[in-house]
PDB file of C-alpha atoms in Angstrom:
ATOM      1  CA  MET A 187     136.321  90.014 100.878  1.00  0.00           C
ATOM      2  CA  THR A 188     136.248  93.770 101.314  1.00  0.00           C
ATOM      3  CA  LEU A 189     135.908  96.283 104.114  1.00  0.00           C
ATOM      4  CA  THR A 190     132.196  96.481 103.274  1.00  0.00           C
ATOM      5  CA  ASP A 191     131.867  92.728 103.843  1.00  0.00           C
ATOM      6  CA  VAL A 192     133.574  93.115 107.223  1.00  0.00           C
ATOM      7  CA  ALA A 193     131.156  95.928 108.111  1.00  0.00           C
ATOM      8  CA  ASP A 194     128.279  93.587 107.218  1.00  0.00           C
ATOM      9  CA  HIS A 195     129.776  90.926 109.499  1.00  0.00           C
ATOM     10  CA  VAL A 196     130.271  93.392 112.374  1.00  0.00           C
ATOM     11  CA  GLU A 197     126.657  94.502 112.054  1.00  0.00           C
ATOM     12  CA  HIS A 198     125.513  90.880 112.132  1.00  0.00           C
ATOM     13  CA  ALA A 199     127.587  90.251 115.275  1.00  0.00           C
ATOM     14  CA  ARG A 200     126.013  93.326 116.880  1.00  0.00           C
ATOM     15  CA  ASP A 201     122.534  92.076 115.943  1.00  0.00           C
ATOM     16  CA  VAL A 202     123.221  88.608 117.382  1.00  0.00           C
ATOM     17  CA  ALA A 203     125.320  89.376 120.468  1.00  0.00           C
ATOM     18  CA  GLY A 204     124.589  93.028 121.219  1.00  0.00           C
ATOM     19  CA  ILE A 205     126.925  95.999 121.107  1.00  0.00           C
ATOM     20  CA  ARG A 206     128.307  95.341 124.616  1.00  0.00           C
ATOM     21  CA  HIS A 207     129.718  91.972 123.515  1.00  0.00           C
ATOM     22  CA  ILE A 208     131.729  92.747 120.388  1.00  0.00           C
ATOM     23  CA  GLY A 209     135.018  94.462 119.650  1.00  0.00           C
ATOM     24  CA  LEU A 210     137.826  94.760 117.179  1.00  0.00           C
ATOM     25  CA  GLY A 211     140.993  92.731 117.564  1.00  0.00           C
ATOM     26  CA  GLY A 212     144.375  93.512 116.098  1.00  0.00           C
ATOM     27  CA  ASP A 213     145.913  90.072 115.744  1.00  0.00           C
ATOM     28  CA  TYR A 214     146.888  89.776 112.108  1.00  0.00           C
ATOM     29  CA  ASP A 215     149.406  86.983 112.746  1.00  0.00           C
ATOM     30  CA  GLY A 216     148.952  83.599 111.107  1.00  0.00           C
ATOM     31  CA  THR A 217     147.282  84.589 107.861  1.00  0.00           C
ATOM     32  CA  ASP A 218     148.330  86.107 104.587  1.00  0.00           C
ATOM     33  CA  GLU A 219     144.820  86.863 103.346  1.00  0.00           C
ATOM     34  CA  PHE A 220     143.150  90.066 104.456  1.00  0.00           C
ATOM     35  CA  PRO A 221     139.999  91.914 103.448  1.00  0.00           C
ATOM     36  CA  VAL A 222     140.678  94.637 100.897  1.00  0.00           C
ATOM     37  CA  GLY A 223     140.954  97.844 102.903  1.00  0.00           C
ATOM     38  CA  LEU A 224     141.736  96.021 106.160  1.00  0.00           C
ATOM     39  CA  GLU A 225     145.208  94.684 105.509  1.00  0.00           C
ATOM     40  CA  GLY A 226     146.189  95.971 108.952  1.00  0.00           C
ATOM     41  CA  VAL A 227     144.860  97.843 111.940  1.00  0.00           C
ATOM     42  CA  ASP A 228     145.503 101.067 110.033  1.00  0.00           C
ATOM     43  CA  GLY A 229     142.283 100.211 108.170  1.00  0.00           C
ATOM     44  CA  TYR A 230     140.143 100.496 111.305  1.00  0.00           C
ATOM     45  CA  PRO A 231     139.357 104.191 110.768  1.00  0.00           C
ATOM     46  CA  ALA A 232     137.887 103.298 107.361  1.00  0.00           C
ATOM     47  CA  LEU A 233     135.815 100.503 108.945  1.00  0.00           C
ATOM     48  CA  LEU A 234     134.543 102.834 111.648  1.00  0.00           C
ATOM     49  CA  ALA A 235     133.752 105.462 109.003  1.00  0.00           C
ATOM     50  CA  GLU A 236     131.749 102.864 107.051  1.00  0.00           C
ATOM     51  CA  LEU A 237     129.785 101.920 110.164  1.00  0.00           C
ATOM     52  CA  ALA A 238     129.180 105.608 110.933  1.00  0.00           C
ATOM     53  CA  ARG A 239     127.942 106.080 107.366  1.00  0.00           C
ATOM     54  CA  ARG A 240     125.491 103.254 108.095  1.00  0.00           C
ATOM     55  CA  GLY A 241     124.133 105.183 111.051  1.00  0.00           C
ATOM     56  CA  TRP A 242     126.064 103.762 113.987  1.00  0.00           C
ATOM     57  CA  PRO A 243     126.024 106.214 116.901  1.00  0.00           C
ATOM     58  CA  ALA A 244     129.332 107.437 118.324  1.00  0.00           C
ATOM     59  CA  ALA A 245     128.791 105.473 121.549  1.00  0.00           C
ATOM     60  CA  ASP A 246     128.500 102.190 119.619  1.00  0.00           C
ATOM     61  CA  LEU A 247     131.596 102.980 117.564  1.00  0.00           C
ATOM     62  CA  ALA A 248     133.511 103.740 120.767  1.00  0.00           C
ATOM     63  CA  ALA A 249     132.310 100.473 122.321  1.00  0.00           C
ATOM     64  CA  LEU A 250     133.458  98.500 119.275  1.00  0.00           C
ATOM     65  CA  ALA A 251     136.790 100.305 119.031  1.00  0.00           C
ATOM     66  CA  GLY A 252     137.884  99.695 122.616  1.00  0.00           C
ATOM     67  CA  ALA A 253     135.433 100.785 125.287  1.00  0.00           C
ATOM     68  CA  ASN A 254     134.012  97.272 125.606  1.00  0.00           C
ATOM     69  CA  VAL A 255     137.379  95.663 126.238  1.00  0.00           C
ATOM     70  CA  LEU A 256     138.285  98.352 128.767  1.00  0.00           C
ATOM     71  CA  ARG A 257     134.965  97.822 130.566  1.00  0.00           C
ATOM     72  CA  VAL A 258     135.536  94.070 130.733  1.00  0.00           C
ATOM     73  CA  LEU A 259     139.103  94.541 131.992  1.00  0.00           C
ATOM     74  CA  ARG A 260     137.915  96.937 134.713  1.00  0.00           C
ATOM     75  CA  GLU A 261     135.197  94.530 135.818  1.00  0.00           C
ATOM     76  CA  THR A 262     137.611  91.605 135.752  1.00  0.00           C
ATOM     77  CA  ASP A 263     140.232  93.626 137.584  1.00  0.00           C
ATOM     78  CA  ALA A 264     137.751  94.571 140.300  1.00  0.00           C
ATOM     79  CA  ALA A 265     136.625  90.968 140.763  1.00  0.00           C
ATOM     80  CA  PHE A 266     140.217  89.711 140.689  1.00  0.00           C
ATOM     81  CA  ALA A 267     141.329  92.343 143.185  1.00  0.00           C
ATOM     82  CA  ALA A 268     138.436  91.613 145.535  1.00  0.00           C
ATOM     83  CA  ALA A 269     139.234  87.905 145.506  1.00  0.00           C
ATOM     84  CA  GLY A 270     142.949  88.615 145.863  1.00  0.00           C
ATOM     85  CA  ASP A 271     142.461  91.140 148.640  1.00  0.00           C
ATOM     86  CA  ALA A 272     140.639  88.521 150.648  1.00  0.00           C
ATOM     87  CA  ALA A 273     143.275  85.875 149.970  1.00  0.00           C
ATOM     88  CA  SER A 274     146.493  87.900 149.963  1.00  0.00           C
ATOM     89  CA  GLY A 275     145.930  90.944 152.061  1.00  0.00           C
ATOM     90  CA  GLY A 276     145.765  93.377 149.117  1.00  0.00           C
ATOM     91  CA  SER A 277     148.945  92.529 147.192  1.00  0.00           C
ATOM     92  CA  VAL A 278     147.247  91.608 143.909  1.00  0.00           C
ATOM     93  CA  PRO A 279     148.348  93.776 140.936  1.00  0.00           C
ATOM     94  CA  ARG A 280     145.740  95.735 138.976  1.00  0.00           C
ATOM     95  CA  LEU A 281     145.228  95.015 135.246  1.00  0.00           C
ATOM     96  CA  VAL A 282     143.683  98.399 134.397  1.00  0.00           C
ATOM     97  CA  ARG A 283     144.294 101.691 136.142  1.00  0.00           C
TER      98      ARG A 283
END
């Protein structure tokens, strides 16, 4: 498997789930087989460059690279805080600032 194969897979995930529901993860623990060109998270710039070459807009690349996870954490944090504020008088810690 190569970086190009991973780009194909990411595009398929975007087509199936939508750009707001995908992201890159950095957990490389538990395997000793990696796609050529993505042996670590230091390969992400090359993956993003490949997707950009395929016509991905900057906003979609940003969503994939981290904006989606930050959005979900903010939404979760807000819901968690609202529930906690009601139950604990506002002493619930925030996950994202």
